[in-house]
Amino acid sequence: MARRIAAGAAYGGGSIGLLGAAAVGVLLAEVQLAKRQVGGGIAPVPPSADGRYGVAFTGPAEPLRFGLLGDSTAAGQGVRRAGQTPGALLASGLAAVSERPVDLRNVALPGARSDDLERQVSLLLADPSRTPDVCVIMIGANDVTHRMPATQSVRCLTTAVRRLRTAGAEVVVGTCPDLGTIEPVYQPLRWLARRVSRQLAAAQTIGAVEQGGRTVSLGDLLGPEFEANPRELFGPDNYHPSAEGYATASMAVLPTLCAVLGLWPESDRLDGARSEGMLPVAKAASQAAKEAGTEVTGARAPWALLKHRRRRRLPGTTEPHPHPHAEAGGSTRLERHPGTDTGTSPRHA
């Protein structure tokens, strides 16, 4: 199915959907019940985390330019402090590993689907002097919940990856999360949500890798933790992650973000005990969709490298300094000292 979706996206097919008509009819009652319960609370407006991180590393090297695109997960909806958003967590981690300042620009939009990526990429590339060095895209959940045709979803994502790569930016895609982990969703909708989420994630991987990007499967990364501690890892609306949930997801993406910039040691030695290996890209995509935290990067076509990078503890984050290119009169923020609380827990290190 993932191969069919990716092929349809590449060659103009638009009829492959994630939910069949019969399944939709059977599950309408479950959908309505889930809608009444998901979002029962109120998710706060995502705090702006744009600005400069790692100012202690200021030196002769130019700051790294980091762009973040996607939906509410990328925007950080569900938390109230800038330092708790995935953008701040990843920018702080990238600054610590590279020992260079990092300028973050987040253009993600809560509620966005993949067809909004064209607008978001245009915003990032509008100023050629500020083209990002690396971008992270986190998208897909709203495509599933709004029944967007999978081929259209993947086509929009691959176009975004291609535009960013053509502009010179490295790209890491956090693929569609497993919607079967959402607490208020019951069977059989939970089973179907898991199935179609994985199908889309696998198809996203095929499309992104073919355009020169890397992917990290978010999948059910938080599944066991959501089931064990739903009030701890879900935000106030029972749908978006909490600060600790975002920290857990960010720890899965950070190693690949560093590796794509050459900041993480790359080893030619694959760990068979961890199911690492060289596989056909479609098979690697399918395997990654089943196991969260898995990285897929392209090798010689049609092969791809499947890796399971170890998650590292994120460094203490800081609130961003105002971006040096911010307009006069823009908002200012105070920096917190490194090592202060970020909402992470040692058990997720």
Short mmCIF file of C-alpha atoms in Angstrom, two decimals:
data_model
loop_
_atom_site.label_atom_id
_atom_site.label_comp_id
_atom_site.label_asym_id
_atom_site.label_seq_id
_atom_site.Cartn_x
_atom_site.Cartn_y
_atom_site.Cartn_z
CA MET A 1 0.00 0.00 0.00
CA ALA A 2 2.83 2.40 0.84
CA ARG A 3 4.42 1.72 -2.55
CA ARG A 4 1.10 2.34 -4.30
CA ILE A 5 0.57 5.62 -2.42
CA ALA A 6 4.10 6.84 -3.17
CA ALA A 7 3.81 5.82 -6.83
CA GLY A 8 0.46 7.57 -7.11
CA ALA A 9 1.97 10.70 -5.60
CA ALA A 10 4.90 10.61 -8.02
CA TYR A 11 2.94 9.89 -11.17
CA GLY A 12 -0.21 11.87 -10.62
CA GLY A 13 -2.58 9.33 -9.09
CA GLY A 14 -5.07 10.87 -6.74
CA SER A 15 -7.59 8.18 -5.96
CA ILE A 16 -5.83 6.17 -3.28
CA GLY A 17 -7.36 7.12 0.05
CA LEU A 18 -6.57 6.02 3.56
CA LEU A 19 -10.13 5.04 4.45
CA GLY A 20 -12.48 3.07 2.26
CA ALA A 21 -16.11 4.20 1.91
CA ALA A 22 -17.44 1.11 3.65
CA ALA A 23 -15.08 1.57 6.60
CA VAL A 24 -16.09 5.22 6.91
CA GLY A 25 -19.76 4.29 7.06
CA VAL A 26 -19.23 1.64 9.71
CA LEU A 27 -17.07 3.89 11.88
CA LEU A 28 -19.03 7.17 11.74
CA ALA A 29 -20.45 6.67 15.22
CA GLU A 30 -16.98 6.02 16.64
CA VAL A 31 -15.60 9.11 14.90
CA GLN A 32 -18.30 11.34 16.35
CA LEU A 33 -17.72 9.93 19.83
CA ALA A 34 -13.97 10.50 19.55
CA LYS A 35 -14.51 14.08 18.32
CA ARG A 36 -16.63 14.86 21.37
CA GLN A 37 -13.91 13.63 23.72
CA VAL A 38 -10.70 14.66 21.96
CA GLY A 39 -10.11 18.33 22.54
CA GLY A 40 -12.45 18.36 25.52
CA GLY A 41 -9.91 20.61 27.19
CA ILE A 42 -8.45 23.77 25.72
CA ALA A 43 -4.99 23.69 24.20
CA PRO A 44 -3.10 26.95 24.74
CA VAL A 45 -1.89 28.90 21.72
CA PRO A 46 1.63 27.67 20.94
CA PRO A 47 4.28 30.02 22.36
CA SER A 48 6.67 31.55 19.87
CA ALA A 49 10.11 29.97 20.18
CA ASP A 50 11.76 31.85 17.30
CA GLY A 51 15.13 33.35 18.08
CA ARG A 52 18.75 32.48 18.78
CA TYR A 53 19.85 29.56 20.95
CA GLY A 54 23.31 28.75 22.26
CA VAL A 55 24.48 32.36 22.51
CA ALA A 56 27.30 31.17 24.79
CA PHE A 57 28.89 29.60 21.69
CA THR A 58 29.05 32.87 19.75
CA GLY A 59 32.34 33.01 17.86
CA PRO A 60 33.74 33.28 14.35
CA ALA A 61 31.45 30.59 12.94
CA GLU A 62 28.13 31.74 11.53
CA PRO A 63 25.02 30.59 13.42
CA LEU A 64 23.26 27.55 12.03
CA ARG A 65 19.89 28.40 10.49
CA PHE A 66 17.19 25.93 11.52
CA GLY A 67 13.67 25.86 10.07
CA LEU A 68 10.69 23.95 11.48
CA LEU A 69 7.59 23.22 9.42
CA GLY A 70 4.40 21.24 9.92
CA ASP A 71 1.29 21.13 12.07
CA SER A 72 0.42 21.67 15.72
CA THR A 73 2.99 19.10 16.86
CA ALA A 74 5.78 21.07 15.19
CA ALA A 75 4.32 24.34 16.51
CA GLY A 76 4.30 22.99 20.07
CA GLN A 77 0.59 23.31 20.78
CA GLY A 78 -0.29 22.05 24.23
CA VAL A 79 2.49 23.74 26.23
CA ARG A 80 2.76 27.28 27.56
CA ARG A 81 6.50 28.00 27.60
CA ALA A 82 8.71 28.50 24.56
CA GLY A 83 11.41 26.30 26.06
CA GLN A 84 9.03 23.33 26.13
CA THR A 85 8.29 23.33 22.39
CA PRO A 86 10.02 20.87 20.06
CA GLY A 87 11.60 23.77 18.18
CA ALA A 88 13.31 25.08 21.33
CA LEU A 89 14.34 21.60 22.44
CA LEU A 90 15.86 20.71 19.07
CA ALA A 91 17.54 24.11 18.62
CA SER A 92 19.09 23.88 22.09
CA GLY A 93 20.30 20.35 21.45
CA LEU A 94 21.70 21.28 18.04
CA ALA A 95 23.56 24.26 19.56
CA ALA A 96 25.05 22.06 22.29
CA VAL A 97 26.28 19.40 19.86
CA SER A 98 27.58 21.82 17.21
CA GLU A 99 28.91 24.35 19.76
CA ARG A 100 27.49 27.08 17.54
CA PRO A 101 24.54 29.42 17.95
CA VAL A 102 21.35 28.26 16.23
CA ASP A 103 18.76 30.62 14.75
CA LEU A 104 15.32 29.00 14.84
CA ARG A 105 12.46 30.01 12.60
CA ASN A 106 9.24 28.05 13.10
CA VAL A 107 6.57 28.44 10.41
CA ALA A 108 4.43 25.47 11.50
CA LEU A 109 0.69 26.10 11.80
CA PRO A 110 -1.72 24.28 14.15
CA GLY A 111 -4.30 22.41 12.12
CA ALA A 112 -2.14 22.40 8.99
CA ARG A 113 -2.28 19.57 6.49
CA SER A 114 0.39 18.70 3.97
CA ASP A 115 -1.09 21.06 1.37
CA ASP A 116 -0.03 23.97 3.62
CA LEU A 117 3.64 23.04 3.24
CA GLU A 118 3.88 25.01 -0.03
CA ARG A 119 3.07 28.21 1.87
CA GLN A 120 5.40 27.34 4.75
CA VAL A 121 8.34 26.56 2.45
CA SER A 122 7.77 29.83 0.60
CA LEU A 123 7.99 31.71 3.90
CA LEU A 124 11.31 30.06 4.76
CA LEU A 125 12.81 30.64 1.31
CA ALA A 126 11.49 34.20 0.81
CA ASP A 127 14.83 35.73 1.86
CA PRO A 128 17.73 34.03 0.01
CA SER A 129 20.20 35.37 2.58
CA ARG A 130 18.43 33.41 5.33
CA THR A 131 17.98 30.04 3.62
CA PRO A 132 17.95 27.37 6.36
CA ASP A 133 20.89 25.01 6.74
CA VAL A 134 18.56 22.30 7.96
CA CYS A 135 14.80 21.84 8.31
CA VAL A 136 12.57 19.48 10.25
CA ILE A 137 9.06 18.73 8.96
CA MET A 138 6.45 17.14 11.23
CA ILE A 139 3.18 16.54 9.39
CA GLY A 140 0.51 13.96 8.67
CA ALA A 141 -1.92 13.61 11.59
CA ASN A 142 -4.43 16.12 10.20
CA ASP A 143 -4.20 14.47 6.77
CA VAL A 144 -5.54 11.28 8.35
CA THR A 145 -8.23 12.86 10.52
CA HIS A 146 -9.51 14.99 7.62
CA ARG A 147 -9.34 12.05 5.18
CA MET A 148 -7.02 13.83 2.77
CA PRO A 149 -6.15 11.50 -0.16
CA ALA A 150 -2.86 9.84 0.73
CA THR A 151 -1.38 10.41 -2.72
CA GLN A 152 -2.06 14.14 -2.44
CA SER A 153 -0.57 14.19 1.06
CA VAL A 154 2.65 12.50 -0.04
CA ARG A 155 2.88 14.60 -3.21
CA CYS A 156 2.75 17.81 -1.15
CA LEU A 157 5.41 16.52 1.22
CA THR A 158 7.80 15.38 -1.51
CA THR A 159 7.41 18.72 -3.30
CA ALA A 160 8.32 20.53 -0.07
CA VAL A 161 11.36 18.32 0.51
CA ARG A 162 12.51 18.83 -3.08
CA ARG A 163 12.19 22.62 -2.87
CA LEU A 164 14.16 22.76 0.38
CA ARG A 165 16.86 20.40 -0.91
CA THR A 166 17.16 22.40 -4.16
CA ALA A 167 17.65 25.55 -2.06
CA GLY A 168 20.53 23.83 -0.24
CA ALA A 169 18.86 22.82 3.03
CA GLU A 170 19.16 19.41 4.64
CA VAL A 171 15.76 17.93 5.51
CA VAL A 172 14.58 15.57 8.26
CA VAL A 173 10.93 14.45 8.24
CA GLY A 174 9.20 13.24 11.39
CA THR A 175 6.61 10.96 9.82
CA CYS A 176 2.93 10.69 10.75
CA PRO A 177 2.46 9.69 14.39
CA ASP A 178 0.38 6.70 15.41
CA LEU A 179 -3.11 8.08 16.00
CA GLY A 180 -4.06 4.79 17.63
CA THR A 181 -2.36 6.02 20.81
CA ILE A 182 -4.87 8.84 21.37
CA GLU A 183 -6.62 8.03 24.63
CA PRO A 184 -10.28 8.80 23.77
CA VAL A 185 -10.23 6.76 20.52
CA TYR A 186 -11.89 3.36 20.96
CA GLN A 187 -11.93 0.16 18.94
CA PRO A 188 -12.37 -0.47 16.08
CA LEU A 189 -11.45 3.12 15.19
CA ARG A 190 -8.24 2.83 17.20
CA TRP A 191 -7.10 -0.17 15.15
CA LEU A 192 -7.94 1.55 11.86
CA ALA A 193 -6.28 4.81 12.94
CA ARG A 194 -3.10 2.87 13.70
CA ARG A 195 -3.21 1.06 10.36
CA VAL A 196 -3.74 4.12 8.17
CA SER A 197 -1.21 6.18 10.18
CA ARG A 198 1.46 3.58 9.48
CA GLN A 199 0.53 3.41 5.81
CA LEU A 200 0.93 7.16 5.46
CA ALA A 201 4.18 7.18 7.47
CA ALA A 202 5.68 4.51 5.22
CA ALA A 203 4.61 6.36 2.06
CA GLN A 204 6.02 9.63 3.46
CA THR A 205 9.33 7.86 4.04
CA ILE A 206 9.52 6.59 0.47
CA GLY A 207 8.74 10.04 -0.96
CA ALA A 208 11.07 11.99 1.33
CA VAL A 209 14.05 9.63 0.93
CA GLU A 210 13.70 9.69 -2.86
CA GLN A 211 14.05 13.49 -2.71
CA GLY A 212 17.24 13.34 -0.62
CA GLY A 213 15.75 13.76 2.83
CA ARG A 214 15.96 11.57 5.91
CA THR A 215 13.03 10.40 7.99
CA VAL A 216 12.49 9.50 11.63
CA SER A 217 9.47 7.40 12.51
CA LEU A 218 7.49 8.94 15.37
CA GLY A 219 4.89 6.18 15.11
CA ASP A 220 3.93 4.77 18.48
CA LEU A 221 7.08 6.20 20.08
CA LEU A 222 4.96 7.49 22.91
CA GLY A 223 2.42 4.66 22.80
CA PRO A 224 3.49 2.65 25.86
CA GLU A 225 4.12 5.87 27.81
CA PHE A 226 0.75 7.32 26.81
CA GLU A 227 -0.99 4.15 27.97
CA ALA A 228 0.90 4.09 31.27
CA ASN A 229 0.82 7.84 31.97
CA PRO A 230 -1.86 9.44 29.76
CA ARG A 231 -2.34 12.46 32.05
CA GLU A 232 1.41 13.06 32.15
CA LEU A 233 2.18 12.84 28.43
CA PHE A 234 -1.01 14.32 26.99
CA GLY A 235 -1.69 18.04 27.12
CA PRO A 236 -4.84 19.60 28.60
CA ASP A 237 -6.93 18.81 25.50
CA ASN A 238 -6.15 15.04 25.70
CA TYR A 239 -4.76 15.18 22.16
CA HIS A 240 -1.53 17.17 21.95
CA PRO A 241 1.59 16.05 23.84
CA SER A 242 2.59 17.63 27.12
CA ALA A 243 6.03 19.12 27.75
CA GLU A 244 7.37 15.69 28.64
CA GLY A 245 5.77 14.17 25.56
CA TYR A 246 7.43 16.73 23.29
CA ALA A 247 10.78 16.12 25.00
CA THR A 248 10.48 12.38 24.34
CA ALA A 249 9.73 12.93 20.65
CA SER A 250 12.52 15.51 20.30
CA MET A 251 15.06 13.08 21.72
CA ALA A 252 14.21 10.68 18.89
CA VAL A 253 14.71 13.35 16.18
CA LEU A 254 17.83 15.08 17.54
CA PRO A 255 20.42 12.40 16.62
CA THR A 256 19.27 12.37 12.98
CA LEU A 257 19.16 16.18 12.91
CA CYS A 258 22.80 16.23 14.05
CA ALA A 259 23.84 13.40 11.73
CA VAL A 260 22.46 15.07 8.62
CA LEU A 261 24.73 18.06 9.35
CA GLY A 262 27.78 15.85 9.89
CA LEU A 263 27.83 16.56 13.62
CA TRP A 264 27.10 13.00 14.68
CA PRO A 265 29.70 10.27 14.07
CA GLU A 266 28.57 8.08 11.16
CA SER A 267 29.63 4.45 11.32
CA ASP A 268 29.70 2.06 8.39
CA ARG A 269 29.20 -0.77 10.87
CA LEU A 270 25.56 -1.76 11.21
CA ASP A 271 24.23 -3.32 14.38
CA GLY A 272 22.42 -6.50 13.39
CA ALA A 273 21.19 -6.98 16.94
CA ARG A 274 19.19 -3.78 16.54
CA SER A 275 17.80 -4.80 13.12
CA GLU A 276 19.88 -2.21 11.28
CA GLY A 277 20.62 -2.92 7.66
CA MET A 278 20.47 -2.00 3.98
CA LEU A 279 17.02 -2.70 2.56
CA PRO A 280 14.96 -1.78 -0.50
CA VAL A 281 13.48 1.63 0.27
CA ALA A 282 9.88 0.40 0.39
CA LYS A 283 10.78 -2.39 2.81
CA ALA A 284 12.83 -0.01 4.97
CA ALA A 285 9.88 2.41 5.05
CA SER A 286 7.49 -0.34 6.12
CA GLN A 287 9.86 -1.55 8.82
CA ALA A 288 10.38 2.00 10.12
CA ALA A 289 6.62 2.59 10.33
CA LYS A 290 6.36 -0.42 12.63
CA GLU A 291 9.15 0.66 14.96
CA ALA A 292 9.22 4.21 16.23
CA GLY A 293 12.50 6.09 16.49
CA THR A 294 13.84 4.45 13.33
CA GLU A 295 15.81 6.53 10.82
CA VAL A 296 15.71 5.90 7.08
CA THR A 297 18.20 7.54 4.76
CA GLY A 298 18.74 6.95 1.07
CA ALA A 299 21.68 4.96 -0.25
CA ARG A 300 22.18 3.80 -3.81
CA ALA A 301 18.74 3.47 -5.42
CA PRO A 302 16.62 1.51 -4.76
CA TRP A 303 18.29 0.85 -1.41
CA ALA A 304 17.97 2.68 1.88
CA LEU A 305 19.78 2.49 5.20
CA LEU A 306 17.72 1.60 8.26
CA LYS A 307 19.22 2.77 11.56
CA HIS A 308 18.16 2.86 15.21
CA ARG A 309 20.04 5.75 16.75
CA ARG A 310 20.19 5.82 20.50
CA ARG A 311 18.24 8.60 22.13
CA ARG A 312 20.37 11.02 24.13
CA ARG A 313 19.42 13.27 27.01
CA LEU A 314 18.55 16.73 25.77
CA PRO A 315 20.62 19.53 27.28
CA GLY A 316 18.95 22.13 29.44
CA THR A 317 17.14 24.51 27.12
CA THR A 318 17.11 28.27 27.18
CA GLU A 319 14.45 30.68 26.15
CA PRO A 320 15.42 32.18 22.79
CA HIS A 321 17.22 35.48 22.41
CA PRO A 322 15.46 37.83 20.00
CA HIS A 323 16.49 37.02 16.47
CA PRO A 324 19.03 39.56 15.17
CA HIS A 325 16.89 40.06 12.06
CA ALA A 326 13.70 40.72 14.05
CA GLU A 327 11.88 43.90 13.16
CA ALA A 328 12.22 46.88 15.41
CA GLY A 329 9.61 46.92 18.11
CA GLY A 330 9.32 43.12 18.05
CA SER A 331 8.86 41.16 21.23
CA THR A 332 11.85 40.48 23.42
CA ARG A 333 12.48 37.43 25.58
CA LEU A 334 14.67 36.73 28.55
CA GLU A 335 17.18 33.89 28.45
CA ARG A 336 17.14 31.31 31.20
CA HIS A 337 20.40 29.83 32.39
CA PRO A 338 21.34 26.42 30.93
CA GLY A 339 20.44 23.47 33.07
CA THR A 340 17.10 24.82 34.33
CA ASP A 341 13.99 22.68 34.22
CA THR A 342 12.75 21.80 30.73
CA GLY A 343 9.94 19.45 31.58
CA THR A 344 12.07 16.38 30.78
CA SER A 345 12.43 13.41 33.06
CA PRO A 346 15.57 11.33 33.64
CA ARG A 347 13.65 8.17 32.84
CA HIS A 348 13.37 9.31 29.21
CA ALA A 349 17.11 9.87 28.78
#
